């Protein structure tokens, strides 16, 4: 049975399993992460302003979040941003209490702020993501969730999505197994291994630059970049870091209602159309990943 026969876009043909990042891909939690990071980083910048006044500006919850912390383990994301801004504080250690006196303390401060937000307001899944999960389950395609976040299980449970997945490889599992953080593909490869599928026959869905690069490095058959920002720059960056195609919403991986189940794929790119259309295969035109990541160690968590 072909992908269109199963209600999936032609680009999904040959995909035997799918691995999903969580924050920003399945749920709107990436926005909550960004808000918590901004509160923590801005507090640190007020207490410890960089000597270089050109670097002394508030954290940008859009640009800085995507550039420095999105998709990476919490400690790595905190270090990447604070080192790039040359904030005069030590790295500290994981036992540091929440605060602004060390990089580790800022990471802990952010964690508390994020936890408070999700407990107060909850997390909503993206409707298009739920539609795709239902279609994949109906088609018998096994799914895994893979996230560097230690909150991934709580987020999935709160959004009512946990039961869709055969396995979850989260920050706790990653730490237990000693897996390297993205853009290393170890997290995704562990998830694919648990599904019993070779990466070449699996798809990855990611919204982070480090995440799509991890999918490319891992040799996954299809790397889907999810552009929630809906900008030309973010779509371009996702492609440059390894996305085979970029979609605005995961529902773009479904066959459009009313189309012929045996219709052939087109050459148009899902993100390049004005309206949501079934995603198309751009694997033949994949751009090589660039090495323009921010200096220093490069996370949602």
Short mmCIF file of C-alpha atoms in Angstrom, two decimals:
data_model
loop_
_atom_site.label_atom_id
_atom_site.label_comp_id
_atom_site.label_asym_id
_atom_site.label_seq_id
_atom_site.Cartn_x
_atom_site.Cartn_y
_atom_site.Cartn_z
CA UNK A 1 0.00 0.00 0.00
CA UNK A 2 1.41 3.39 -1.00
CA UNK A 3 1.54 6.47 1.21
CA UNK A 4 -1.39 8.17 -0.60
CA UNK A 5 -3.47 5.04 -0.13
CA UNK A 6 -2.93 5.47 3.60
CA UNK A 7 -3.91 9.15 3.62
CA UNK A 8 -0.31 10.35 3.63
CA UNK A 9 1.40 12.68 1.16
CA UNK A 10 3.51 10.99 -1.57
CA UNK A 11 6.71 12.20 0.13
CA UNK A 12 5.99 9.65 2.87
CA UNK A 13 6.24 6.72 0.46
CA UNK A 14 8.73 4.17 1.73
CA UNK A 15 8.75 5.56 5.29
CA UNK A 16 8.46 2.66 7.74
CA UNK A 17 8.71 4.63 11.01
CA UNK A 18 8.80 8.23 12.20
CA UNK A 19 10.67 10.00 14.98
CA UNK A 20 9.35 13.29 16.37
CA UNK A 21 10.93 16.03 18.38
CA UNK A 22 8.41 17.32 20.95
CA UNK A 23 8.65 21.04 21.69
CA UNK A 24 7.54 23.14 18.74
CA UNK A 25 6.83 20.06 16.61
CA UNK A 26 4.04 18.30 18.50
CA UNK A 27 3.18 20.91 21.11
CA UNK A 28 3.31 24.66 21.54
CA UNK A 29 5.83 24.24 24.36
CA UNK A 30 8.68 25.80 22.38
CA UNK A 31 7.02 29.18 22.93
CA UNK A 32 6.91 28.49 26.68
CA UNK A 33 10.57 27.45 26.67
CA UNK A 34 11.50 30.67 24.86
CA UNK A 35 9.58 32.79 27.37
CA UNK A 36 11.28 31.06 30.30
CA UNK A 37 14.71 31.45 28.72
CA UNK A 38 14.09 35.16 28.15
CA UNK A 39 13.13 35.73 31.77
CA UNK A 40 16.20 33.88 33.03
CA UNK A 41 18.70 35.34 30.58
CA UNK A 42 17.45 38.90 30.95
CA UNK A 43 17.77 38.61 34.73
CA UNK A 44 21.35 37.43 34.31
CA UNK A 45 22.21 40.19 31.84
CA UNK A 46 20.88 42.82 34.26
CA UNK A 47 22.98 41.41 37.10
CA UNK A 48 26.11 40.73 35.01
CA UNK A 49 26.16 43.00 31.95
CA UNK A 50 28.80 42.20 29.31
CA UNK A 51 31.79 44.52 29.19
CA UNK A 52 31.20 44.94 25.47
CA UNK A 53 28.19 47.27 25.28
CA UNK A 54 27.37 45.98 21.80
CA UNK A 55 26.51 42.64 23.43
CA UNK A 56 24.53 44.18 26.27
CA UNK A 57 20.97 43.77 24.98
CA UNK A 58 18.01 41.63 26.07
CA UNK A 59 17.58 38.04 24.92
CA UNK A 60 15.50 37.83 21.73
CA UNK A 61 12.90 35.08 22.26
CA UNK A 62 12.73 34.51 18.51
CA UNK A 63 16.17 34.93 16.96
CA UNK A 64 18.39 34.17 19.96
CA UNK A 65 16.24 31.22 20.96
CA UNK A 66 16.57 29.60 17.54
CA UNK A 67 20.26 30.40 17.23
CA UNK A 68 21.54 29.37 20.64
CA UNK A 69 19.21 27.13 22.64
CA UNK A 70 16.52 25.52 20.51
CA UNK A 71 16.80 21.73 20.38
CA UNK A 72 19.81 21.48 22.68
CA UNK A 73 20.23 20.20 26.24
CA UNK A 74 19.50 22.94 28.76
CA UNK A 75 23.07 23.29 30.01
CA UNK A 76 24.45 23.49 26.47
CA UNK A 77 21.91 26.11 25.44
CA UNK A 78 22.64 28.28 28.47
CA UNK A 79 26.36 28.05 27.83
CA UNK A 80 26.04 28.82 24.12
CA UNK A 81 24.09 32.04 24.68
CA UNK A 82 25.97 33.34 27.73
CA UNK A 83 29.37 32.59 26.22
CA UNK A 84 28.38 34.28 22.96
CA UNK A 85 27.37 37.39 24.95
CA UNK A 86 30.59 37.13 27.00
CA UNK A 87 28.69 37.33 30.28
CA UNK A 88 31.30 37.45 33.08
CA UNK A 89 30.13 34.46 35.18
CA UNK A 90 31.67 31.01 35.74
CA UNK A 91 30.21 27.84 34.26
CA UNK A 92 29.38 26.44 37.70
CA UNK A 93 28.16 22.87 38.18
CA UNK A 94 24.81 21.03 37.91
CA UNK A 95 24.20 21.30 41.66
CA UNK A 96 24.09 25.12 41.56
CA UNK A 97 20.85 26.58 42.92
CA UNK A 98 18.69 28.64 40.54
CA UNK A 99 20.06 32.13 40.13
CA UNK A 100 22.33 34.27 37.98
CA UNK A 101 25.75 33.62 39.49
CA UNK A 102 26.82 30.88 37.08
CA UNK A 103 25.81 29.38 33.75
CA UNK A 104 24.48 26.31 35.56
CA UNK A 105 22.48 28.51 37.95
CA UNK A 106 20.85 30.35 35.03
CA UNK A 107 19.93 26.98 33.45
CA UNK A 108 18.35 25.92 36.74
CA UNK A 109 16.50 29.24 36.98
CA UNK A 110 15.04 28.71 33.53
CA UNK A 111 13.97 25.16 34.43
CA UNK A 112 11.95 26.39 37.38
CA UNK A 113 10.31 29.10 35.32
CA UNK A 114 9.32 26.62 32.61
CA UNK A 115 7.91 24.13 35.12
CA UNK A 116 5.83 26.84 36.77
CA UNK A 117 4.41 27.94 33.42
CA UNK A 118 3.31 24.48 32.27
CA UNK A 119 1.74 23.72 35.66
CA UNK A 120 -0.20 26.96 35.60
CA UNK A 121 -1.27 26.99 31.96
CA UNK A 122 -0.74 23.49 30.54
CA UNK A 123 0.49 22.65 27.05
CA UNK A 124 -1.60 22.42 23.90
CA UNK A 125 -0.79 20.10 20.99
CA UNK A 126 -0.81 21.48 17.47
CA UNK A 127 -4.00 20.22 15.76
CA UNK A 128 -2.14 19.39 12.54
CA UNK A 129 0.36 17.30 14.48
CA UNK A 130 -2.46 15.33 16.09
CA UNK A 131 -3.97 14.69 12.66
CA UNK A 132 -0.67 13.29 11.40
CA UNK A 133 -0.19 11.10 14.49
CA UNK A 134 -3.65 9.63 14.00
CA UNK A 135 -2.99 8.96 10.32
CA UNK A 136 0.35 7.28 11.02
CA UNK A 137 -1.20 5.11 13.73
CA UNK A 138 -4.01 4.11 11.38
CA UNK A 139 -1.41 3.21 8.74
CA UNK A 140 0.45 1.01 11.23
CA UNK A 141 3.61 3.14 11.11
CA UNK A 142 5.38 3.02 14.50
CA UNK A 143 6.41 6.31 16.07
CA UNK A 144 8.94 7.47 18.64
CA UNK A 145 9.35 10.79 20.43
CA UNK A 146 12.91 11.98 20.94
CA UNK A 147 13.69 15.15 22.86
CA UNK A 148 16.63 16.49 24.83
CA UNK A 149 14.14 17.90 27.33
CA UNK A 150 13.76 16.32 30.76
CA UNK A 151 10.16 17.56 30.65
CA UNK A 152 9.21 15.70 27.46
CA UNK A 153 7.15 12.99 29.18
CA UNK A 154 5.21 15.54 31.25
CA UNK A 155 4.58 17.65 28.16
CA UNK A 156 3.35 14.69 26.10
CA UNK A 157 1.14 13.44 28.92
CA UNK A 158 -0.29 16.90 29.49
CA UNK A 159 -1.06 17.25 25.79
CA UNK A 160 -2.67 13.79 25.63
CA UNK A 161 -0.13 12.48 23.10
CA UNK A 162 2.03 9.98 24.99
CA UNK A 163 0.01 6.90 23.96
CA UNK A 164 0.79 7.48 20.27
CA UNK A 165 4.43 6.51 20.76
CA UNK A 166 6.07 3.12 20.98
CA UNK A 167 8.97 4.70 22.84
CA UNK A 168 10.20 7.99 24.24
CA UNK A 169 13.87 8.93 24.39
CA UNK A 170 13.97 12.05 26.55
CA UNK A 171 16.58 14.00 28.45
CA UNK A 172 16.54 11.55 31.35
CA UNK A 173 17.14 8.59 29.03
CA UNK A 174 19.77 10.51 27.11
CA UNK A 175 21.65 11.24 30.33
CA UNK A 176 21.36 7.63 31.52
CA UNK A 177 22.70 6.29 28.22
CA UNK A 178 25.37 8.95 27.84
CA UNK A 179 24.03 10.12 24.48
CA UNK A 180 25.54 13.22 22.92
CA UNK A 181 23.24 16.19 22.37
CA UNK A 182 22.07 17.47 19.00
CA UNK A 183 23.38 18.10 16.39
CA UNK A 184 24.88 14.68 17.12
CA UNK A 185 22.33 12.12 15.84
CA UNK A 186 22.62 9.78 18.86
CA UNK A 187 19.18 10.65 20.27
CA UNK A 188 17.41 9.97 16.97
CA UNK A 189 19.43 6.84 16.24
CA UNK A 190 18.49 5.43 19.65
CA UNK A 191 14.82 6.10 18.90
CA UNK A 192 15.02 4.45 15.47
CA UNK A 193 16.81 1.47 16.97
CA UNK A 194 14.02 1.01 19.51
CA UNK A 195 11.52 1.01 16.65
CA UNK A 196 13.54 -1.66 14.89
CA UNK A 197 13.93 0.40 11.72
CA UNK A 198 17.06 1.49 9.86
CA UNK A 199 17.39 5.30 9.74
CA UNK A 200 17.29 5.23 5.92
CA UNK A 201 13.70 3.94 6.14
CA UNK A 202 12.58 6.40 8.81
CA UNK A 203 11.57 10.05 8.90
CA UNK A 204 12.45 12.72 11.46
CA UNK A 205 10.36 15.83 12.22
CA UNK A 206 12.21 18.74 13.84
CA UNK A 207 11.86 22.50 14.24
CA UNK A 208 15.38 23.17 15.51
CA UNK A 209 18.47 23.77 13.38
CA UNK A 210 20.48 21.41 15.57
CA UNK A 211 17.73 18.82 15.21
CA UNK A 212 17.49 18.80 11.42
CA UNK A 213 21.27 18.62 11.27
CA UNK A 214 21.13 15.61 13.59
CA UNK A 215 18.64 13.95 11.24
CA UNK A 216 20.91 14.56 8.27
CA UNK A 217 23.98 13.29 10.09
CA UNK A 218 22.06 10.18 11.17
CA UNK A 219 21.25 9.25 7.57
CA UNK A 220 17.47 9.40 7.96
CA UNK A 221 15.50 8.84 4.79
CA UNK A 222 13.42 11.98 5.25
CA UNK A 223 14.20 14.98 7.45
CA UNK A 224 11.21 17.30 7.85
CA UNK A 225 11.84 20.82 9.09
CA UNK A 226 8.85 22.41 10.82
CA UNK A 227 8.84 26.19 10.46
CA UNK A 228 6.55 27.59 13.14
CA UNK A 229 8.01 31.06 12.60
CA UNK A 230 6.79 31.07 8.98
CA UNK A 231 9.64 33.22 7.70
CA UNK A 232 11.89 32.99 4.68
CA UNK A 233 14.98 33.04 6.89
CA UNK A 234 13.95 30.18 9.16
CA UNK A 235 12.87 28.03 6.23
CA UNK A 236 16.19 28.66 4.50
CA UNK A 237 18.17 27.91 7.65
CA UNK A 238 16.31 24.65 8.22
CA UNK A 239 17.13 23.54 4.67
CA UNK A 240 20.77 24.57 4.97
CA UNK A 241 21.17 22.58 8.18
CA UNK A 242 19.73 19.39 6.73
CA UNK A 243 15.96 19.48 6.16
CA UNK A 244 14.84 17.68 2.99
CA UNK A 245 11.66 19.70 3.03
CA UNK A 246 10.18 22.42 5.21
CA UNK A 247 6.51 22.57 6.20
CA UNK A 248 4.52 25.11 8.16
CA UNK A 249 2.48 22.37 9.82
CA UNK A 250 2.75 18.58 10.07
CA UNK A 251 -0.68 18.25 8.48
CA UNK A 252 1.17 19.09 5.25
CA UNK A 253 2.40 15.49 5.34
CA UNK A 254 -1.16 14.30 4.82
CA UNK A 255 -2.81 13.80 1.46
CA UNK A 256 -5.06 16.75 0.70
CA UNK A 257 -8.77 15.89 0.99
CA UNK A 258 -10.37 15.07 -2.33
CA UNK A 259 -7.13 14.32 -4.19
CA UNK A 260 -6.51 11.12 -6.10
CA UNK A 261 -4.85 8.60 -3.80
CA UNK A 262 -2.58 7.59 -6.69
CA UNK A 263 -1.65 11.10 -7.81
CA UNK A 264 2.04 11.63 -8.50
CA UNK A 265 4.18 13.98 -6.45
CA UNK A 266 4.88 17.47 -7.75
CA UNK A 267 8.07 19.50 -7.86
CA UNK A 268 6.72 22.25 -5.62
CA UNK A 269 8.07 22.63 -2.11
CA UNK A 270 5.53 22.52 0.69
CA UNK A 271 6.81 25.70 2.29
CA UNK A 272 7.03 27.62 -0.96
CA UNK A 273 3.30 27.63 -1.69
CA UNK A 274 0.91 30.28 -0.43
CA UNK A 275 -1.56 27.70 0.84
CA UNK A 276 -1.01 24.46 2.74
CA UNK A 277 -0.62 21.64 0.27
CA UNK A 278 0.65 18.07 0.60
CA UNK A 279 4.38 18.10 1.19
CA UNK A 280 6.60 17.25 -1.73
CA UNK A 281 9.89 15.41 -1.86
CA UNK A 282 12.91 17.71 -1.96
CA UNK A 283 15.49 15.07 -1.09
CA UNK A 284 17.21 15.28 -4.46
CA UNK A 285 17.93 18.96 -3.86
CA UNK A 286 19.17 18.79 -0.29
CA UNK A 287 21.61 21.58 0.54
CA UNK A 288 24.64 20.59 2.61
CA UNK A 289 24.55 21.59 6.25
CA UNK A 290 26.59 24.62 7.07
CA UNK A 291 28.95 25.13 9.98
CA UNK A 292 27.66 28.57 10.93
CA UNK A 293 26.43 27.54 14.37
CA UNK A 294 27.03 29.85 17.26
CA UNK A 295 30.44 29.68 18.93
CA UNK A 296 30.79 27.54 21.99
CA UNK A 297 28.86 24.38 22.95
CA UNK A 298 25.41 24.39 21.42
CA UNK A 299 18.34 22.95 23.77
CA UNK A 300 15.19 22.69 24.82
CA UNK A 301 14.94 21.27 28.27
#
